[in-house]
Amino acid sequence: MTPVPRDLNAESLLAFWAEAGVDAMLLDEPFDRIEAGKFVPPKPPERIVAAPPPAQGAVRAGPDVAAAMAEAKRLAAAAPDLEALKAAIEAFDGCPLKFEGAARQSVFYRGATDAPLMVIGEGPGQEEDIQGAPFVGRAGQLLDKMFAAAGLTDRVFITNSVFWRPPGNRNPTVGEQMVCAPFLERAIELLAPRMLLLVGGPSAKSMLKREEGILSLRGRWFEWKSSDGAIELPAMPTLHPAFLLRQPGAKKKAWSDLLTLTERLNRPERP
Ligand code: URA
């Protein structure tokens, strides 16, 4: 029998879709294609019950991003520590993702609360939504291995640019990131890390307000500034581990970024 040749492009595309959460290409019920034109797509299966509706009078970030940001700022400023900030995020109804993508819960952070390095990803995926912690799926496991190899395991605080899962794992929108930004900024203020690692394009672009793609931003040092200019921190963008799982050839670049960052982190702090 002639062996069937492997189609590496097709395999890579399938891996990409699997990573994005698409794991089936068949409909649940057969339908008659002869009747084409009369086809009405079947309803998607019921998903896990969504988060409860917003409390009466709560501000939701629909079109009014500014109002939701103001509310987020007010709540974040009132949080005296990271646990209070976590509770404020949980109670916040201003990010539409809470009612669109998240099935279970908000996802704030994991890691050391005295870490010198804050790692900021894009947003939670399905596994993070289930477990309530960031980067706990396959991409997170790869990230953990990289941190372990660099000697950073207990020196990282890991969070995201948004705190609820975007539907279908799409990238968070600028509006969604803006609404979550006051909480993220308050987390930076409370943690007081020495530097930031921005994981993936959406995180790097929103934190640095840059338009270039991640392949151009990665491995370079930038200065992140808080909105009132009171905090300035060195920040390095790098490739997202989900991308590295799809493109293992790019791991070399991400590893080089991490070594550059670790070398700076290990330098003694100036008094
Ligand atoms: N990807 C991210 O950017 N963040 C997570 O928490 C998980 C996957």
mmCIF file of C-alpha atoms and ligand atoms in Angstrom:
data_model
loop_
_atom_site.group_PDB
_atom_site.id
_atom_site.type_symbol
_atom_site.label_atom_id
_atom_site.label_comp_id
_atom_site.label_asym_id
_atom_site.label_seq_id
_atom_site.Cartn_x
_atom_site.Cartn_y
_atom_site.Cartn_z
ATOM 1 C CA MET A 1 0.000 0.000 0.000
ATOM 2 C CA THR A 2 1.363 3.465 -0.855
ATOM 3 C CA PRO A 3 1.941 5.487 2.306
ATOM 4 C CA VAL A 4 -0.171 8.614 2.573
ATOM 5 C CA PRO A 5 2.163 11.648 2.537
ATOM 6 C CA ARG A 6 1.977 13.878 5.629
ATOM 7 C CA ASP A 7 0.631 17.344 5.002
ATOM 8 C CA LEU A 8 2.543 19.456 7.517
ATOM 9 C CA ASN A 9 0.637 22.627 6.586
ATOM 10 C CA ALA A 10 -2.672 20.952 7.293
ATOM 11 C CA GLU A 11 -1.339 19.519 10.574
ATOM 12 C CA SER A 12 -0.090 22.899 11.685
ATOM 13 C CA LEU A 13 -3.439 24.504 10.774
ATOM 14 C CA LEU A 14 -5.335 21.837 12.705
ATOM 15 C CA ALA A 15 -3.031 22.344 15.701
ATOM 16 C CA PHE A 16 -3.745 26.053 15.484
ATOM 17 C CA TRP A 17 -7.511 25.495 15.561
ATOM 18 C CA ALA A 18 -7.204 22.958 18.388
ATOM 19 C CA GLU A 19 -5.215 25.505 20.391
ATOM 20 C CA ALA A 20 -7.982 28.032 19.738
ATOM 21 C CA GLY A 21 -10.532 25.634 21.225
ATOM 22 C CA VAL A 22 -12.027 24.277 17.974
ATOM 23 C CA ASP A 23 -12.042 20.531 18.521
ATOM 24 C CA ALA A 24 -14.816 19.293 16.229
ATOM 25 C CA MET A 25 -15.819 19.956 12.653
ATOM 26 C CA LEU A 26 -19.039 17.956 12.576
ATOM 27 C CA LEU A 27 -22.524 19.051 13.454
ATOM 28 C CA ASP A 28 -24.292 17.127 16.185
ATOM 29 C CA GLU A 29 -27.197 16.206 13.893
ATOM 30 C CA PRO A 30 -27.052 15.226 10.191
ATOM 31 C CA PHE A 31 -28.924 17.485 7.788
ATOM 32 C CA ASP A 32 -30.125 17.090 4.220
ATOM 33 C CA ARG A 33 -27.855 19.066 1.925
ATOM 34 C CA ILE A 34 -30.294 18.549 -0.971
ATOM 35 C CA GLU A 35 -32.478 20.919 0.951
ATOM 36 C CA ALA A 36 -29.644 23.468 0.776
ATOM 37 C CA GLY A 37 -30.831 26.959 1.216
ATOM 38 C CA LYS A 38 -33.384 25.830 3.751
ATOM 39 C CA PHE A 39 -30.612 24.975 6.189
ATOM 40 C CA VAL A 40 -30.883 26.614 9.572
ATOM 41 C CA PRO A 41 -27.778 26.039 11.676
ATOM 42 C CA PRO A 42 -28.590 23.999 14.766
ATOM 43 C CA LYS A 43 -28.416 25.791 18.088
ATOM 44 C CA PRO A 44 -25.017 25.450 19.760
ATOM 45 C CA PRO A 45 -25.051 23.131 22.755
ATOM 46 C CA GLU A 46 -25.830 24.791 26.067
ATOM 47 C CA ARG A 47 -22.607 26.000 27.566
ATOM 48 C CA ILE A 48 -21.756 26.062 31.216
ATOM 49 C CA VAL A 49 -23.988 28.555 32.924
ATOM 50 C CA ALA A 50 -22.783 32.140 32.591
ATOM 51 C CA ALA A 51 -21.877 34.385 35.495
ATOM 52 C CA PRO A 52 -24.845 35.974 37.280
ATOM 53 C CA PRO A 53 -26.309 39.160 35.782
ATOM 54 C CA PRO A 54 -24.934 42.493 37.000
ATOM 55 C CA ALA A 55 -26.240 43.902 40.246
ATOM 56 C CA GLN A 56 -28.928 46.586 39.968
ATOM 57 C CA GLY A 57 -27.463 49.935 38.976
ATOM 58 C CA ALA A 58 -24.021 48.449 38.211
ATOM 59 C CA VAL A 59 -21.982 50.035 35.436
ATOM 60 C CA ARG A 60 -21.374 47.726 32.448
ATOM 61 C CA ALA A 61 -18.765 48.487 29.808
ATOM 62 C CA GLY A 62 -21.010 48.365 26.779
ATOM 63 C CA PRO A 63 -20.504 51.468 24.731
ATOM 64 C CA ASP A 64 -19.571 53.451 27.824
ATOM 65 C CA VAL A 65 -16.008 52.363 28.389
ATOM 66 C CA ALA A 66 -15.209 55.644 30.156
ATOM 67 C CA ALA A 67 -17.868 55.091 32.842
ATOM 68 C CA ALA A 68 -16.710 51.508 33.406
ATOM 69 C CA MET A 69 -13.092 52.656 33.631
ATOM 70 C CA ALA A 70 -14.009 55.313 36.174
ATOM 71 C CA GLU A 71 -15.804 52.681 38.255
ATOM 72 C CA ALA A 72 -12.827 50.302 37.948
ATOM 73 C CA LYS A 73 -10.483 53.084 39.021
ATOM 74 C CA ARG A 74 -12.606 53.897 42.047
ATOM 75 C CA LEU A 75 -12.807 50.241 43.140
ATOM 76 C CA ALA A 76 -9.105 49.583 42.484
ATOM 77 C CA ALA A 77 -7.977 52.641 44.432
ATOM 78 C CA ALA A 78 -10.041 51.509 47.422
ATOM 79 C CA ALA A 79 -8.298 48.096 47.545
ATOM 80 C CA PRO A 80 -5.569 48.168 50.223
ATOM 81 C CA ASP A 81 -3.972 44.843 49.218
ATOM 82 C CA LEU A 82 -4.016 42.155 46.528
ATOM 83 C CA GLU A 83 -6.719 40.067 48.208
ATOM 84 C CA ALA A 84 -9.019 43.104 48.409
ATOM 85 C CA LEU A 85 -8.207 43.854 44.778
ATOM 86 C CA LYS A 86 -9.133 40.280 43.831
ATOM 87 C CA ALA A 87 -12.482 40.697 45.591
ATOM 88 C CA ALA A 88 -13.055 44.038 43.833
ATOM 89 C CA ILE A 89 -12.411 42.428 40.434
ATOM 90 C CA GLU A 90 -14.790 39.565 41.247
ATOM 91 C CA ALA A 91 -17.539 42.021 42.144
ATOM 92 C CA PHE A 92 -16.975 44.315 39.146
ATOM 93 C CA ASP A 93 -19.632 44.131 36.420
ATOM 94 C CA GLY A 94 -18.116 46.697 34.047
ATOM 95 C CA CYS A 95 -16.253 44.348 31.698
ATOM 96 C CA PRO A 96 -18.537 42.762 29.063
ATOM 97 C CA LEU A 97 -16.356 39.635 29.000
ATOM 98 C CA LYS A 98 -17.801 38.689 32.367
ATOM 99 C CA PHE A 99 -21.128 38.070 30.655
ATOM 100 C CA GLU A 100 -19.879 36.967 27.226
ATOM 101 C CA GLY A 101 -16.860 34.690 27.528
ATOM 102 C CA ALA A 102 -16.478 33.712 31.148
ATOM 103 C CA ALA A 103 -18.457 30.639 32.112
ATOM 104 C CA ARG A 104 -17.270 30.348 35.683
ATOM 105 C CA GLN A 105 -15.281 33.141 37.253
ATOM 106 C CA SER A 106 -12.818 35.992 37.107
ATOM 107 C CA VAL A 107 -9.144 35.090 36.884
ATOM 108 C CA PHE A 108 -6.731 37.440 38.609
ATOM 109 C CA TYR A 109 -3.281 36.106 39.552
ATOM 110 C CA ARG A 110 -1.084 33.294 40.730
ATOM 111 C CA GLY A 111 2.484 33.352 42.017
ATOM 112 C CA ALA A 112 4.509 35.133 44.651
ATOM 113 C CA THR A 113 3.031 38.278 46.168
ATOM 114 C CA ASP A 114 6.548 39.640 46.719
ATOM 115 C CA ALA A 115 7.781 38.760 43.230
ATOM 116 C CA PRO A 116 10.251 41.076 41.522
ATOM 117 C CA LEU A 117 8.810 40.135 38.117
ATOM 118 C CA MET A 118 5.209 40.664 36.998
ATOM 119 C CA VAL A 119 4.166 38.621 33.969
ATOM 120 C CA ILE A 120 1.184 39.942 31.992
ATOM 121 C CA GLY A 121 -0.539 37.693 29.449
ATOM 122 C CA GLU A 122 -3.490 38.360 27.160
ATOM 123 C CA GLY A 123 -6.456 36.865 28.939
ATOM 124 C CA PRO A 124 -7.706 33.627 30.490
ATOM 125 C CA GLY A 125 -8.563 30.615 28.359
ATOM 126 C CA GLN A 126 -10.940 27.750 29.121
ATOM 127 C CA GLU A 127 -8.732 25.998 31.668
ATOM 128 C CA GLU A 128 -8.055 29.283 33.481
ATOM 129 C CA ASP A 129 -11.794 30.021 33.577
ATOM 130 C CA ILE A 130 -12.377 26.625 35.162
ATOM 131 C CA GLN A 131 -9.523 26.814 37.694
ATOM 132 C CA GLY A 132 -9.667 30.557 38.444
ATOM 133 C CA ALA A 133 -5.909 31.059 37.948
ATOM 134 C CA PRO A 134 -3.943 32.386 34.958
ATOM 135 C CA PHE A 135 -1.739 30.278 32.692
ATOM 136 C CA VAL A 136 -2.694 26.849 34.020
ATOM 137 C CA GLY A 137 -3.341 25.192 30.631
ATOM 138 C CA ARG A 138 -0.785 23.846 28.143
ATOM 139 C CA ALA A 139 0.626 27.290 27.388
ATOM 140 C CA GLY A 140 1.019 27.974 31.103
ATOM 141 C CA GLN A 141 2.838 24.684 31.628
ATOM 142 C CA LEU A 142 5.348 25.669 28.972
ATOM 143 C CA LEU A 143 5.745 29.096 30.581
ATOM 144 C CA ASP A 144 6.379 27.436 33.962
ATOM 145 C CA LYS A 145 9.067 25.213 32.426
ATOM 146 C CA MET A 146 10.767 28.266 30.967
ATOM 147 C CA PHE A 147 10.635 30.090 34.311
ATOM 148 C CA ALA A 148 12.033 27.020 36.079
ATOM 149 C CA ALA A 149 14.904 26.758 33.607
ATOM 150 C CA ALA A 150 15.693 30.460 34.134
ATOM 151 C CA GLY A 151 15.571 30.084 37.947
ATOM 152 C CA LEU A 152 12.485 32.302 38.200
ATOM 153 C CA THR A 153 9.896 29.888 39.579
ATOM 154 C CA ASP A 154 9.306 31.610 42.916
ATOM 155 C CA ARG A 155 10.013 35.075 41.607
ATOM 156 C CA VAL A 156 7.037 35.635 39.313
ATOM 157 C CA PHE A 157 3.549 37.062 39.787
ATOM 158 C CA ILE A 158 1.410 36.062 36.817
ATOM 159 C CA THR A 159 -1.682 37.905 35.607
ATOM 160 C CA ASN A 160 -3.392 39.049 32.392
ATOM 161 C CA SER A 161 -4.526 42.168 30.537
ATOM 162 C CA VAL A 162 -8.177 41.142 31.097
ATOM 163 C CA PHE A 163 -9.657 39.105 33.950
ATOM 164 C CA TRP A 164 -12.401 37.151 32.191
ATOM 165 C CA ARG A 165 -12.137 34.668 29.323
ATOM 166 C CA PRO A 166 -12.777 36.232 25.894
ATOM 167 C CA PRO A 167 -15.359 34.161 23.958
ATOM 168 C CA GLY A 168 -13.735 31.436 21.856
ATOM 169 C CA ASN A 169 -10.309 32.563 23.142
ATOM 170 C CA ARG A 170 -10.257 35.545 20.794
ATOM 171 C CA ASN A 171 -7.892 38.399 21.596
ATOM 172 C CA PRO A 172 -9.293 40.910 24.083
ATOM 173 C CA THR A 173 -10.420 44.182 22.508
ATOM 174 C CA VAL A 174 -8.805 47.507 23.342
ATOM 175 C CA GLY A 175 -12.014 48.543 25.164
ATOM 176 C CA GLU A 176 -11.972 45.393 27.326
ATOM 177 C CA GLN A 177 -8.311 45.970 28.176
ATOM 178 C CA MET A 178 -8.977 49.621 29.006
ATOM 179 C CA VAL A 179 -11.751 48.690 31.422
ATOM 180 C CA CYS A 180 -9.481 46.182 33.216
ATOM 181 C CA ALA A 181 -6.418 48.477 33.159
ATOM 182 C CA PRO A 182 -7.116 50.321 36.449
ATOM 183 C CA PHE A 183 -7.111 46.966 38.290
ATOM 184 C CA LEU A 184 -3.895 45.914 36.573
ATOM 185 C CA GLU A 185 -2.274 49.217 37.374
ATOM 186 C CA ARG A 186 -3.303 48.943 41.016
ATOM 187 C CA ALA A 187 -1.849 45.397 41.075
ATOM 188 C CA ILE A 188 1.466 46.818 39.833
ATOM 189 C CA GLU A 189 1.305 49.502 42.507
ATOM 190 C CA LEU A 190 0.602 46.971 45.279
ATOM 191 C CA LEU A 191 3.114 44.355 44.139
ATOM 192 C CA ALA A 192 5.823 46.912 43.285
ATOM 193 C CA PRO A 193 7.750 44.570 40.939
ATOM 194 C CA ARG A 194 11.121 45.547 39.499
ATOM 195 C CA MET A 195 10.115 44.788 35.939
ATOM 196 C CA LEU A 196 7.354 43.527 33.637
ATOM 197 C CA LEU A 197 7.318 40.679 31.124
ATOM 198 C CA LEU A 198 4.585 41.277 28.528
ATOM 199 C CA VAL A 199 3.538 37.984 27.025
ATOM 200 C CA GLY A 200 2.047 38.127 23.524
ATOM 201 C CA GLY A 201 1.074 40.958 21.171
ATOM 202 C CA PRO A 202 -2.228 42.083 22.769
ATOM 203 C CA SER A 203 -0.587 42.456 26.188
ATOM 204 C CA ALA A 204 2.507 44.250 24.843
ATOM 205 C CA LYS A 205 0.491 46.621 22.651
ATOM 206 C CA SER A 206 -1.958 47.630 25.359
ATOM 207 C CA MET A 207 0.666 48.109 28.072
ATOM 208 C CA LEU A 208 3.096 50.015 25.879
ATOM 209 C CA LYS A 209 0.545 51.765 23.619
ATOM 210 C CA ARG A 210 2.485 50.590 20.563
ATOM 211 C CA GLU A 211 1.189 49.488 17.192
ATOM 212 C CA GLU A 212 4.013 47.220 16.004
ATOM 213 C CA GLY A 213 3.596 43.453 15.947
ATOM 214 C CA ILE A 214 5.063 41.250 18.667
ATOM 215 C CA LEU A 215 7.821 39.982 16.366
ATOM 216 C CA SER A 216 9.173 43.507 16.169
ATOM 217 C CA LEU A 217 8.550 44.392 19.857
ATOM 218 C CA ARG A 218 9.930 41.212 21.436
ATOM 219 C CA GLY A 219 13.279 41.140 23.168
ATOM 220 C CA ARG A 220 13.518 44.941 23.452
ATOM 221 C CA TRP A 221 13.368 47.046 26.606
ATOM 222 C CA PHE A 222 10.615 49.631 26.953
ATOM 223 C CA GLU A 223 9.639 51.886 29.808
ATOM 224 C CA TRP A 224 6.116 51.300 31.142
ATOM 225 C CA LYS A 225 4.553 54.295 32.899
ATOM 226 C CA SER A 226 1.479 54.334 35.125
ATOM 227 C CA SER A 227 -1.352 56.609 33.974
ATOM 228 C CA ASP A 228 -0.403 59.306 36.495
ATOM 229 C CA GLY A 229 3.292 58.945 35.658
ATOM 230 C CA ALA A 230 4.161 58.047 39.272
ATOM 231 C CA ILE A 231 5.532 54.562 38.456
ATOM 232 C CA GLU A 232 8.033 53.732 35.736
ATOM 233 C CA LEU A 233 9.242 50.194 35.127
ATOM 234 C CA PRO A 234 11.355 48.413 32.543
ATOM 235 C CA ALA A 235 9.137 46.156 30.440
ATOM 236 C CA MET A 236 10.039 43.481 27.920
ATOM 237 C CA PRO A 237 7.577 41.992 25.405
ATOM 238 C CA THR A 238 8.046 38.366 24.402
ATOM 239 C CA LEU A 239 6.313 35.672 22.358
ATOM 240 C CA HIS A 240 3.238 33.994 23.790
ATOM 241 C CA PRO A 241 3.751 30.342 24.852
ATOM 242 C CA ALA A 242 0.642 29.311 22.884
ATOM 243 C CA PHE A 243 2.441 30.596 19.784
ATOM 244 C CA LEU A 244 5.551 28.644 20.816
ATOM 245 C CA LEU A 245 3.483 25.453 21.058
ATOM 246 C CA ARG A 246 2.379 25.984 17.463
ATOM 247 C CA GLN A 247 5.761 27.185 16.217
ATOM 248 C CA PRO A 248 8.419 25.360 18.275
ATOM 249 C CA GLY A 249 11.091 26.911 16.070
ATOM 250 C CA ALA A 250 10.365 30.268 17.737
ATOM 251 C CA LYS A 251 11.241 28.970 21.242
ATOM 252 C CA LYS A 252 14.854 30.056 20.728
ATOM 253 C CA LYS A 253 13.734 33.689 20.473
ATOM 254 C CA ALA A 254 11.546 33.542 23.586
ATOM 255 C CA TRP A 255 14.338 31.846 25.537
ATOM 256 C CA SER A 256 16.790 34.536 24.492
ATOM 257 C CA ASP A 257 14.273 37.207 25.664
ATOM 258 C CA LEU A 258 13.939 35.477 29.028
ATOM 259 C CA LEU A 259 17.711 35.226 29.499
ATOM 260 C CA THR A 260 18.131 38.941 28.730
ATOM 261 C CA LEU A 261 15.420 39.776 31.258
ATOM 262 C CA THR A 262 16.805 37.410 33.924
ATOM 263 C CA GLU A 263 20.279 38.855 33.579
ATOM 264 C CA ARG A 264 18.878 42.322 34.351
ATOM 265 C CA LEU A 265 16.688 41.022 37.159
ATOM 266 C CA ASN A 266 19.692 39.330 38.777
ATOM 267 C CA ARG A 267 21.778 42.482 38.789
ATOM 268 C CA PRO A 268 22.017 43.878 42.294
ATOM 269 C CA GLU A 269 19.525 46.676 42.908
ATOM 270 C CA ARG A 270 21.030 50.135 43.195
ATOM 271 C CA PRO A 271 20.567 51.558 46.691
HETATM 272 N N1 URA B 1 -3.075 32.751 27.694
HETATM 273 C C1 URA B 1 -2.955 33.943 28.339
HETATM 274 O O1 URA B 1 -2.585 34.946 27.748
HETATM 275 N N2 URA B 1 -3.276 33.962 29.628
HETATM 276 C C2 URA B 1 -3.680 32.915 30.315
HETATM 277 O O2 URA B 1 -3.951 33.028 31.500
HETATM 278 C C3 URA B 1 -3.785 31.682 29.628
HETATM 279 C C4 URA B 1 -3.479 31.610 28.318
#
